XYZ file of C-alpha atoms in Angstrom:
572
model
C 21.278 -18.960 25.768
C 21.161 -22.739 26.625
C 18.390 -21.968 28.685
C 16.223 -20.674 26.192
C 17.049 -23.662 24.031
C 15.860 -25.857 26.609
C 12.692 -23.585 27.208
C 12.343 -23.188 23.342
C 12.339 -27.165 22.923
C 9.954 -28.335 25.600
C 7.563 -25.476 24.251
C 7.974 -26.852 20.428
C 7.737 -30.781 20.955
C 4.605 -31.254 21.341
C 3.474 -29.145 18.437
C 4.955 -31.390 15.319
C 2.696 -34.492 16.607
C -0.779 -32.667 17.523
C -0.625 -31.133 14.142
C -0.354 -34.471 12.572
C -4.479 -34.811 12.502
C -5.189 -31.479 10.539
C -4.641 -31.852 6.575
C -4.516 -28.484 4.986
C -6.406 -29.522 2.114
C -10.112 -29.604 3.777
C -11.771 -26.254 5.239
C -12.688 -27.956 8.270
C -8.807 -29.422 9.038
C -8.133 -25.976 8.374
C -10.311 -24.427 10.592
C -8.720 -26.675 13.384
C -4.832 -26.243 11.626
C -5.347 -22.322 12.308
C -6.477 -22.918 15.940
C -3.779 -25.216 16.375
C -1.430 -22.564 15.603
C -2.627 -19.776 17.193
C -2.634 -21.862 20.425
C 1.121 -22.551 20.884
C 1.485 -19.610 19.447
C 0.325 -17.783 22.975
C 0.358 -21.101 25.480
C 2.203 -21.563 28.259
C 4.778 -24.150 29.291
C 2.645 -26.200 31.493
C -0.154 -26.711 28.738
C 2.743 -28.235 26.475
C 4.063 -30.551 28.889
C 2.326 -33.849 27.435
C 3.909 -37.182 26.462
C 4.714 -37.873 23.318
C 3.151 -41.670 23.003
C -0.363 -39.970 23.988
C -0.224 -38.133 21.004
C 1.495 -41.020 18.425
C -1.533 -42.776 20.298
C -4.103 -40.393 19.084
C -3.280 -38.709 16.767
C -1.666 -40.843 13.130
C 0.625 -38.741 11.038
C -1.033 -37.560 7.926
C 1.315 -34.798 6.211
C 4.395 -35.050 7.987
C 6.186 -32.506 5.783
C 3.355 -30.108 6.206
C 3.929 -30.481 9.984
C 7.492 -30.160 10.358
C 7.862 -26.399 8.345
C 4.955 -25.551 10.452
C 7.162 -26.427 13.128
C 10.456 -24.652 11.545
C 8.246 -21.661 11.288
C 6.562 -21.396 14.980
C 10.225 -21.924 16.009
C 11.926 -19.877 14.597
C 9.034 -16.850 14.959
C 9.348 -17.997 19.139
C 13.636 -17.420 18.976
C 12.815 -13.871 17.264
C 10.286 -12.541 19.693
C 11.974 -14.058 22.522
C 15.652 -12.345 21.781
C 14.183 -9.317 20.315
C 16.583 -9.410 17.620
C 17.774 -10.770 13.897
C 19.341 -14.192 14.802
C 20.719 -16.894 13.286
C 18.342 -19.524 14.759
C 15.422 -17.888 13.075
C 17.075 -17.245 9.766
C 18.409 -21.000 9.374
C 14.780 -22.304 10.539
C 12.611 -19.738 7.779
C 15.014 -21.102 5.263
C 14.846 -25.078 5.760
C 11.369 -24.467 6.147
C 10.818 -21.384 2.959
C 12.683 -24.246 0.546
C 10.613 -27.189 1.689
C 7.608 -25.525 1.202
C 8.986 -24.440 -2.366
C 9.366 -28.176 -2.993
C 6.037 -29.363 -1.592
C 4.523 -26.535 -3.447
C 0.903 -26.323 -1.630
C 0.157 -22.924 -2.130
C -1.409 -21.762 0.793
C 1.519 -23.032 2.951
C 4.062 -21.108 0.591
C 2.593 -18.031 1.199
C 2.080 -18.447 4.866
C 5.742 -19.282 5.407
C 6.499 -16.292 2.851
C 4.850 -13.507 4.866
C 6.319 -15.028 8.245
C 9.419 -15.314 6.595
C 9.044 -11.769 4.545
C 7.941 -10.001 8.590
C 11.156 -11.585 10.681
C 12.902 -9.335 8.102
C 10.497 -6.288 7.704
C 10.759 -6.660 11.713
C 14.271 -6.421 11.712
C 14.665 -3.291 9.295
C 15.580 -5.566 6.504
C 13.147 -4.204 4.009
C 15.402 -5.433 0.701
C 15.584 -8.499 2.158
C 11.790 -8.691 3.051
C 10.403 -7.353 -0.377
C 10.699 -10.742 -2.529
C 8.907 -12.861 0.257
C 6.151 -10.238 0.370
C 6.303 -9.584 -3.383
C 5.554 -13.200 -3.721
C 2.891 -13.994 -1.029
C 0.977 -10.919 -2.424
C 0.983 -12.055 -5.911
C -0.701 -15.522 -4.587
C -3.158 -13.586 -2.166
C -4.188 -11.101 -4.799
C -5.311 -14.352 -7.286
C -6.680 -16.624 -4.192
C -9.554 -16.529 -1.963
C -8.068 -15.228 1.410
C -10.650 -18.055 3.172
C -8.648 -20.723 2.201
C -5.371 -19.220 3.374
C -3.798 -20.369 6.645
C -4.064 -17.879 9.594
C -5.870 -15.539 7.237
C -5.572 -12.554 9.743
C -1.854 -12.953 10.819
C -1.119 -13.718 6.838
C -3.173 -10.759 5.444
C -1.958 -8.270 8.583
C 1.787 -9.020 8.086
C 1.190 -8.045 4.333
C -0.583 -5.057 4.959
C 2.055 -3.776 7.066
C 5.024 -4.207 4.949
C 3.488 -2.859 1.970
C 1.622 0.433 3.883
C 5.758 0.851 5.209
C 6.779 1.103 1.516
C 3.716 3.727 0.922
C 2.041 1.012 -1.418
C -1.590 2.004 1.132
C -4.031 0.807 -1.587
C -2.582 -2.525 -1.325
C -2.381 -1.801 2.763
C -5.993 -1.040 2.973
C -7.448 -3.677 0.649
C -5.461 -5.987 3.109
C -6.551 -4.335 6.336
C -10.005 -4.665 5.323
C -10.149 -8.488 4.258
C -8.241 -9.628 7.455
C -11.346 -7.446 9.212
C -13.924 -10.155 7.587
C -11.788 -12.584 9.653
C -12.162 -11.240 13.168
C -14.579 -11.079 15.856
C -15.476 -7.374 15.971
C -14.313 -6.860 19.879
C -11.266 -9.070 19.291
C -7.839 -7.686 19.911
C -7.351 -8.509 16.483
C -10.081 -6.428 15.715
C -9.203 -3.638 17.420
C -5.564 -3.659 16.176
C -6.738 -3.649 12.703
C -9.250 -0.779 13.067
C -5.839 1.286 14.220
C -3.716 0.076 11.904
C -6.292 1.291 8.870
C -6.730 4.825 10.766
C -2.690 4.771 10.372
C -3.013 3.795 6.743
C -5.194 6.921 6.562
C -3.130 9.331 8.474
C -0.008 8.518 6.252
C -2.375 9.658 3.593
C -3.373 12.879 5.308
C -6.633 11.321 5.070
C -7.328 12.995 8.648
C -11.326 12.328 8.706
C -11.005 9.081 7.987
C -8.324 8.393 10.004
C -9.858 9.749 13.691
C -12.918 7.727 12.427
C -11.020 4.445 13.061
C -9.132 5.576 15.750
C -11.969 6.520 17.369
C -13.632 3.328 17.084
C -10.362 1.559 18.131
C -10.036 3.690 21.206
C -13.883 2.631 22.149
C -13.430 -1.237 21.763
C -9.906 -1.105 23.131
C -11.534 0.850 26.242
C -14.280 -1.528 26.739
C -12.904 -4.538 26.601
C -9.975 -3.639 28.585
C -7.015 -3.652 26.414
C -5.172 -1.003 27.637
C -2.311 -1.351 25.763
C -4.046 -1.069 22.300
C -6.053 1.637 23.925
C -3.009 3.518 24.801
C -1.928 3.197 20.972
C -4.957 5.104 20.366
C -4.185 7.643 22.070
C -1.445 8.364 20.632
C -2.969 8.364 17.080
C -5.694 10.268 18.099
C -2.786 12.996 19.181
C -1.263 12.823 15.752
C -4.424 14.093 14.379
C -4.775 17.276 17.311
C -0.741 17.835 16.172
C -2.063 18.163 12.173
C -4.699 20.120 13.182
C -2.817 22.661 15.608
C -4.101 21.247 18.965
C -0.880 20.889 20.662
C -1.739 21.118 24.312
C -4.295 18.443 23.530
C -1.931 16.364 21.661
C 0.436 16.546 24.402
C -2.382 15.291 27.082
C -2.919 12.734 25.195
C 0.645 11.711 24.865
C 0.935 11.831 28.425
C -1.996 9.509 29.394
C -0.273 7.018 26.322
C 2.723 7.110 28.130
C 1.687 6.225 31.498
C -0.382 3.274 30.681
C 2.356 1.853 28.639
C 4.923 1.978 31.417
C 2.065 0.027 33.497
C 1.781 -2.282 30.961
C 5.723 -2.659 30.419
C 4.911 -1.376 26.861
C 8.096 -0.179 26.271
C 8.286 0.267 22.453
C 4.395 2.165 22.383
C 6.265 4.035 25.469
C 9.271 4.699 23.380
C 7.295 5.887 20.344
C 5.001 8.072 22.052
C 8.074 9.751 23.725
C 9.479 10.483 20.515
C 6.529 12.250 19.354
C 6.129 14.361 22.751
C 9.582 15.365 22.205
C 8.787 17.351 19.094
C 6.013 19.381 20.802
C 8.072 20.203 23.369
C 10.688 21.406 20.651
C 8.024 22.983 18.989
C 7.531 24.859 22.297
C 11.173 25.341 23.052
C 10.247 23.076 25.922
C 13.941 21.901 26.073
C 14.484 20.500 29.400
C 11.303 18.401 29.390
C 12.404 17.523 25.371
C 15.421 15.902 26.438
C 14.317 13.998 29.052
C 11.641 12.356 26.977
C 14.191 12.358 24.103
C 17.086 10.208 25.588
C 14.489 8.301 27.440
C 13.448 6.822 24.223
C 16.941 6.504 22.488
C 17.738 4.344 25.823
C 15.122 2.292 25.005
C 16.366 1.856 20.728
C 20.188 1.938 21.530
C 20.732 -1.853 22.080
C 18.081 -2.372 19.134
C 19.907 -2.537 16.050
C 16.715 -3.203 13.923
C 15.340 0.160 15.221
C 18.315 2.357 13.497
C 15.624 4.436 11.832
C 13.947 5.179 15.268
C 17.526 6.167 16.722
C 18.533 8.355 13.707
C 15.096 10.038 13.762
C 15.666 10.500 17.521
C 19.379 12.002 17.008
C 18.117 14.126 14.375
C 15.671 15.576 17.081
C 18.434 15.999 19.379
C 20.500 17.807 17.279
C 17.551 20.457 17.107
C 17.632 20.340 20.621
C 21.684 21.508 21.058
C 21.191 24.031 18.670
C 18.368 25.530 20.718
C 20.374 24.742 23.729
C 23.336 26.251 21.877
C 25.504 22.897 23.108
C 28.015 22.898 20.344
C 29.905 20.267 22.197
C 26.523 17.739 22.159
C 25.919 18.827 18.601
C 28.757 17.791 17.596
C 28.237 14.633 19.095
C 24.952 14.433 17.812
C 25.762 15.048 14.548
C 28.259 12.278 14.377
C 25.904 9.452 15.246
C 23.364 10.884 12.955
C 26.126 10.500 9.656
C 27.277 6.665 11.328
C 23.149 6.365 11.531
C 22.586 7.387 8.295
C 24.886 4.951 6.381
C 23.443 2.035 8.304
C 19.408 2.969 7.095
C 20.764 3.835 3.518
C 21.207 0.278 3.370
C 17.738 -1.070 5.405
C 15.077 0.970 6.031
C 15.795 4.509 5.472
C 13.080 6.631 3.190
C 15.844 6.044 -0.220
C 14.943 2.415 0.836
C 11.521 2.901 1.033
C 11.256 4.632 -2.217
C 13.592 2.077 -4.112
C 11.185 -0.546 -2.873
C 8.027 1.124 -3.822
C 9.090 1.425 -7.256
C 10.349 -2.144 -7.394
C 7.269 -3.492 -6.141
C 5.261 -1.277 -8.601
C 7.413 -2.941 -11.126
C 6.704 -6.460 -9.730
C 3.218 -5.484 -10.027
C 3.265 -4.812 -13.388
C 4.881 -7.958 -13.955
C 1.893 -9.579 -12.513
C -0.532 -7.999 -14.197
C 1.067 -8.660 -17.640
C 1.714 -12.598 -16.396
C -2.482 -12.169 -15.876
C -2.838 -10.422 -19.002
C -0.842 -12.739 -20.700
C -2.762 -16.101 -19.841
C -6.361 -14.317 -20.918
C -4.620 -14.040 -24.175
C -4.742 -17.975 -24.661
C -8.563 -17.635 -24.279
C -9.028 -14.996 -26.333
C -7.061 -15.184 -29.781
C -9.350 -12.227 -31.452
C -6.799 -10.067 -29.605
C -3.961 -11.730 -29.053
C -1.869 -9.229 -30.865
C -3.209 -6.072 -29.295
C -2.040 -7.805 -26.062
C 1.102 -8.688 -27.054
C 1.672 -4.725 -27.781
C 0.544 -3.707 -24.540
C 2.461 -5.953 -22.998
C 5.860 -4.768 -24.763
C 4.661 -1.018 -24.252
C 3.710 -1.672 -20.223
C 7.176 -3.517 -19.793
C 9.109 -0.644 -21.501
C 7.806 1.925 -20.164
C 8.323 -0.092 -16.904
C 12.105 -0.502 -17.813
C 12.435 3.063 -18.965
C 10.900 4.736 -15.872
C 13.523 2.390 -13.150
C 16.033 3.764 -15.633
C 14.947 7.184 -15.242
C 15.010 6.975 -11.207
C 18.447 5.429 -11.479
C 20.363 7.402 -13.649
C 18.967 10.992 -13.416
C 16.528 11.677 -10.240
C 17.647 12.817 -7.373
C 15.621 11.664 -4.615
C 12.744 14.488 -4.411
C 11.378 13.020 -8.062
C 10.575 9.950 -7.075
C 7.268 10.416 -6.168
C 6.878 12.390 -9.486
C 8.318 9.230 -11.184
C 6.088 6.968 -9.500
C 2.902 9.417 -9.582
C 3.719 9.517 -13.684
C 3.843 5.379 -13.909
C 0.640 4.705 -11.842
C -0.898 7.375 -14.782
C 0.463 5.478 -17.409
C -1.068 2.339 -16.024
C -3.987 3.547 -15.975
C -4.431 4.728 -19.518
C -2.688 1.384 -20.712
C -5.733 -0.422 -18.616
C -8.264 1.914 -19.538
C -7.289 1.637 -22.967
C -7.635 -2.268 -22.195
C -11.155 -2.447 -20.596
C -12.916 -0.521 -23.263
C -10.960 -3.100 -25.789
C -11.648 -5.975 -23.626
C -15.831 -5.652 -23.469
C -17.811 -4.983 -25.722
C -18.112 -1.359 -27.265
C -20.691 0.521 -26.612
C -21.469 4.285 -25.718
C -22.136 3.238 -22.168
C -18.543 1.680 -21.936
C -17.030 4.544 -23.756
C -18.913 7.175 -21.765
C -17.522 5.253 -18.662
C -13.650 4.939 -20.825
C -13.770 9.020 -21.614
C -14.588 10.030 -18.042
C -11.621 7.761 -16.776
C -9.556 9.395 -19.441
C -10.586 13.042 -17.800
C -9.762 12.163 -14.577
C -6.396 10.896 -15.733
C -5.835 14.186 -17.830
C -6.880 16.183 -14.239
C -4.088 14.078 -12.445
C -1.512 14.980 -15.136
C -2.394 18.463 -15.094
C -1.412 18.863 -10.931
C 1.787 17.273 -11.752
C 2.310 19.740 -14.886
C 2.404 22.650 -11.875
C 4.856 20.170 -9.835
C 7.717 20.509 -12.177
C 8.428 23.813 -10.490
C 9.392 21.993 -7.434
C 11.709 19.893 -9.018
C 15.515 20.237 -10.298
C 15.908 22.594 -13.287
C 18.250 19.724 -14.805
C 15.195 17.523 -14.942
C 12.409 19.654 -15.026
C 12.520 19.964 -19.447
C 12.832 16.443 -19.556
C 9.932 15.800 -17.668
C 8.031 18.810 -18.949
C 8.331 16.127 -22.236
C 7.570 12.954 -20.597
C 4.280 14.435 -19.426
C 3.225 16.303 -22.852
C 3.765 13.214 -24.397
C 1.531 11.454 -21.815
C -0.902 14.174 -22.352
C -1.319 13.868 -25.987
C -1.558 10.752 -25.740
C -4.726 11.146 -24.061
C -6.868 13.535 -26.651
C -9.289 11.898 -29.066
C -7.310 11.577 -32.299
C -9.085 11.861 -35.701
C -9.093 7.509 -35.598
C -10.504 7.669 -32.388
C -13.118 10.423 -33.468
C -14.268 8.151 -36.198
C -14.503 4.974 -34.220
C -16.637 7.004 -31.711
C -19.102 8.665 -34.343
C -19.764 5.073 -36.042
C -20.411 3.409 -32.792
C -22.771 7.035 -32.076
C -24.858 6.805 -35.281
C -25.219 3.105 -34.730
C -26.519 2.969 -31.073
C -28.409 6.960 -31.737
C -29.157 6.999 -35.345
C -32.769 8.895 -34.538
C -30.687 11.706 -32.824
C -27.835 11.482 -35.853
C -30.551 11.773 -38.548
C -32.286 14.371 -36.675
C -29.591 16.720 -36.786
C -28.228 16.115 -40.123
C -31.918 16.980 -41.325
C -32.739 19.872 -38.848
C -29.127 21.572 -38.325
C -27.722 21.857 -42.090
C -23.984 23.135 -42.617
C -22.227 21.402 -39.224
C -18.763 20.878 -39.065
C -17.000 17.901 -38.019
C -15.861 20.294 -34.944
C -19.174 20.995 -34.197
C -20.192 17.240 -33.796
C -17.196 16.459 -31.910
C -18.690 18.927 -29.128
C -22.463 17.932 -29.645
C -22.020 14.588 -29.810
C -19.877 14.347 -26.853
C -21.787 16.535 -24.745
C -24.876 14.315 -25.698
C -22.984 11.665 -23.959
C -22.773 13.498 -20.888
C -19.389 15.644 -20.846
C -19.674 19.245 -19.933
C -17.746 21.931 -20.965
C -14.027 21.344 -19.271
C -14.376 17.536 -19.902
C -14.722 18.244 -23.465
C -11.853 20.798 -23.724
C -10.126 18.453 -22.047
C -10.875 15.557 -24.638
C -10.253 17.495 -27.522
C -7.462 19.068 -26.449
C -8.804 22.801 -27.110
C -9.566 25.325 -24.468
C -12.872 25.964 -22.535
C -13.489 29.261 -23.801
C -13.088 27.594 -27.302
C -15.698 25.154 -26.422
C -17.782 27.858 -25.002
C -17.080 30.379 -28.261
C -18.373 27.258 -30.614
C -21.433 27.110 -28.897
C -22.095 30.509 -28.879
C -21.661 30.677 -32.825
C -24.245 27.337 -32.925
C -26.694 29.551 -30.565
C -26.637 32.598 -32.821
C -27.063 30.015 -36.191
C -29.699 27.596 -34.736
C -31.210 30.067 -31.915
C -34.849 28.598 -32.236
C -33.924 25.125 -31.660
C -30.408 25.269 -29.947
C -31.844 23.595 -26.527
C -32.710 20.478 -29.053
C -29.094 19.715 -28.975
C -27.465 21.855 -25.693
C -28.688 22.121 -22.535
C -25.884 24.622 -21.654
C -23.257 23.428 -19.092
C-alpha cells in the first residue's frame, strides 16, 4: 500500500500545476482542459516526471479551485482502478472534491465530478448510492448543450451506462448516441460505444438492431486492431445466435471471445463470456465442460465484492449443475452461498434494486419535468392555472403509484406499475402540447392519434392482468379502466373539436348540413373524425364504442345517402 501511494503521488503532482493555464469558461481552454485530462488519465510515469518550478514558470495559476477537484477527482478515479475495489481513498477524495464543486457551483464541473463520482459507485455495485449523483448530472445534461460539458464522451458514457443498468434505455440510447457526435469514428471510443448501443438494444430484444451495431463494432474493432473490444463482440454477437437458437454457433463464438481475452489478460470479458458458455453447456447437459468454465469464472468474482451479482448469478448456475449432477452434498453448498449472496444484492445491485431505482428515477424525472413546466408558467400567465393542475395531478399520481409499489406489489408488477405511469405521462403531456400550441385540426389530428396509440398500449396491459396476483389483479383492472376512460372524447371535448372543425372546414360543414338532412350528433362524431384521417378502429377507439358499431353506422348512412355516400366516406 505505501507503494502505491508513492506511485499514486509522483503520477498526480504534476497534474494540479499544468492545468493551471486552461479556464473552463472558454471553448478553446476547454478543448485543451479535456486533453489535459485524458492525458494523465492514460500516461505513464516517466512522462510525469517534470519539475515543478518549470511549470510555476510557465504556466500562472488561473482557477486554482477548479484545478485542485480536478485533481481530487483523477486521484481518486487512479486509487479505484488501481485496487480494483470500493476504498476509502477514493470515497474521501469524490467527496472533498463533490462539495467544493457544490460551492464553486460552475455547472459543467458539477456534473463532471457527479457522474465520476455517481460511476466509482455504480462500479462498485452501489447503485442506491450512485442514483442521486446520476439523477443530478442527468437533470443538468438533459437542459445543457453536451459541447460545453467537460470530457463530453467519458461524462455522457458513464450516464448512459448507469441508467441502461436500471432499464431506463431511452435515456441510455439518447446518451449513447450524443457521446457518438464526440468521437472519431475508428476510435476505441467509437467502437465501445457502437457495442454498448447494440447492448442497449439486446436488453430490449431489439435483436435486428442490436447485431447491426455489433456488427459494425466487430468490423472497426477488427481493423484497427483492438482485440479486446473485438473479442466483446463476439460475445454479443453470440447472445444474438443463443436468442435465435444457434447454439453451436454461439458457443464458437464464445470460444474465440475467450481465447483472445486470456491473451489480452482480459480477465473480466474472460470471466463474463465463461459465464455465458456455461449455460449452453447446461443447456446441453454438457456438465463436465459447464463446471469447468463455471468455477473458472467464480475464481475470477470471489475476491470481488462489487461483483456479488456476477457470483450469485454464477452459484445459481451451479446449483443447476448439482442437480443435474445429482451432488446433493455441492447443492447444498451451493444453495447456501446463493441465500448469504442474495441478502448482500438485496441491498446493492440485485434486480429489487434495479426496479426500486427505476421507479425512483422515473419519479425524479417527473420532478424535473414539472420544475421545467413550472418556470414556462412565469412566461406564460394565460395558463398558469391549467399548469398548476397538472402539476398537482402529475405529482399525485407520482406519489400514489410509489405507494402502490410499496405497499401492495409484489415484485412481478413492477413493470406493470411502471408501464401504467410512463402511460399516464404521456396523456398528461399530450394533453399539454395540444394546450400549449395553438389549436388547430392539424395539432389535434396529431393529439388524437397520440391518444390511439396510448389507448393500444393500455389495451396489451388490460390482457397482462392475467399474469399478475389475483389479490391485485381487481385493483388494477380499476386503475387501468379509469385510465382508459379517461382517454375517450367526452361530450366537452366533442364540442371543442366540432367548433374548431366548422371553423377551419366550414365549406365541408355547410355542405353536409345542406346535402345530408336528418344527421345525428353520432353520425358527425364518425364523419367528422374520419374526415380528419381516423379509420375505423381509431375511431372506435376514440369514442369508446366498438368497430362493428362504427362499421353498422356507416352501413345505415350508405343505405340513407347511397348516391352520394363516397362524398363523405371513402370506406376504411
Amino acid at each position: 500500500m505505501q507503494a502505491l501511494s508513492s506511485f499514486l503521488r509522483v503520477f498526480f503532482i504534476p497534474i494540479f500545476y499544468i492545468l493551471f493555464t486552461y479556464p473552463i469558461e472558454a471553448n478553446t481552454s476547454r478543448e485543451s482542459l479535456n486533453k489535459s485530462i485524458e492525458s494523465y488519465r492514460n500516461c505513464n510515469l516517466h512522462c510525469l516526471e517534470i519539475p515543478f518550478s518549470d511549470f510555476s514558470a510557465r504556466h500562472p495559476s488561473e482557477s486554482p479551485q477548479i484545478l485542485k477537484i480536478i485533481h481530487q477527482v483523477l486521484l481518486a478515479e487512479k486509487y479505484s482502478t488501481t485496487l480494483d475495489q470500493k476504498n476509502n481513498q477514493s470515497e474521501i477524495l469524490y467527496n472533498k472534491a463533490y462539495q467544493a464543486a457544490t460551492i464553486l457551483n460552475k455547472l459543467e464541473l458539477s456534473i463532471w465530478v457527479q457522474s465520476h463520482f455517481g460511476f466509482y459507485y455504480y462500479r462498485n455495485g452501489q447503485l442506491p448510492k450512485a442514483l442521486p449523483f446520476f439523477l443530478n448530472s442527468s437533470k443538468y445534461i438533459d437542459q445543457n448543450v453536451t459541447k460545453n460539458l467537460i470530457e463530453p464522451i467519458e461524462v455522457l458514457k458513464k450516464n448512459a451506462f448507469f441508467f441502461g443498468y436500471i432499464e431506463d434505455y431511452k435515456k441510455a440510447e439518447h446518451y449513447l448516441t450524443e457521446a457518438l457526435k464526440h468521437c472519431n469514428n475508428e476510435s476505441k471510443q467509437y467502437i465501445e460505444i457502437l457495442n454498448n448501443l447494440g447492448m442497449n438494444h439486446l436488453k430490449q430484444q431489439q435483436l435486428v438492431q442490436a447485431e447491426d451495431y455489433f456488427l459494425k463494432a466487430r468490423e472497426l474493432a477488427l481493423k484497427n486492431g483492438q482485440e479486446v473490444l473485438y473479442a466483446k463482440t463476439l460475445g454479443e454477437l453470440a447472445q444474438i445466435c443463443i436468442a435465435r437458437n444457434d447454439y453451436a454457433k454461439a458457443k464458437a463464438l464464445y470460444i474465440e471471445d475467450i481465447a483472445i481475452s486470456k491473451k489480452n489478460k482480459s480477465d473480466r470479458n474472460t470471466m463474463y463470456a465463461q459465464i455465458q458458455l456455461g449455460k449452453i453447456h447446461l443447456k446441453e447437459a454438457q456438465l463436465d465442460s459447464a463446471n469447468l468454465v463455471l468455477r473458472a469464472a467464480k475464481d475470477y468474482v470471489f475476491a470481488k465484492p462489487y461483483l456479488a451479482s456476477t457470483q450469485f448469478e454464477i452459484t445459481q448456475l451451479l446449483i443447476d449443475w448439482a442437480v443435474l449432477k445429482k451432488n446433493v452434498k455441492a447443492e447444498l453448498h451451493f444453495r447456501r452461498s446463493a441465500d448469504s449472496l442474495r441478502d448482500i444484492i438485496a441491498k446493492t445491485d440485485g434486480q429489487v434494486v434495479v426496479d426500486q431505482l427505476n421507479i425512483q428515477a422515473q419519479k425524479e424525472k417527473i420532478k424535473s419535468q414539472l420544475e421545467s413546466e413550472q418556470n414556462k408558467l412565469e412566461k406564460a400567465s394565460l395558463v398558469q392555472n391549467t399548469w398548476i393542475s397538472i402539476s398537482v395531478l402529475l405529482f399525485i399520481i407520482a406519489l400514489l403509484l410509489l405507494l402502490i409499489y410499496h405497499r401492495k406489489l409484489k415484485a412481478q408488477g413492477l413493470a406493470f406499475e411502471r408501464n401504467i405511469l410512463l402511460l399516464q405521462l404521456e396523456k398528461i403531456q399530450s394533453d399539454n402540447k395540444l394546450h400549449e400550441t395553438q389549436t388547430t385540426l392539424s395539432s389535434y389530428q396529431v393529439y388524437l392519434s397520440e391518444k390511439n396509440q396510448q389507448l393500444t398500449k393500455l389495451e396489451r396491459e388490460f390482457k397482462k392482468l392475467k399474469s399478475l396476483p389475483r389479490i391485485n389483479a381487481k385493483i388494477k383492472a380499476n386503475n387501468l379502466q379509469q385510465l382508459l376512460d379517461s382517454h375517450l372524447m367526452t361530450k366537452e371535448n366533442w364540442l371543442e373539436f366540432k367548433k374548431l372543425f366548422i371553423a377551419e372546414q366550414t365549406d365541408y360543414y355547410d355542405y353536409l348540413m345542406e346535402n345530408f338532412p336528418g344527421l345525428t350528433e353520432a353520425n358527425l362524431r364518425i364523419i367528422l373524425l374520419q374526415k380528419l384521417g381516423l379509420k375505423n378502429l381509431e375511431t372506435a377507439q376514440i369514442l369508446g364504442i366498438t368497430i362493428e358499431a362504427v362499421k353498422k353506422s356507416k352501413q345505415r348512412l350508405k343505405k340513407r345517402y347511397e348516391e352520394n355516400y363516397s362524398e363523405i366516406f371513402n370506406d376504411q
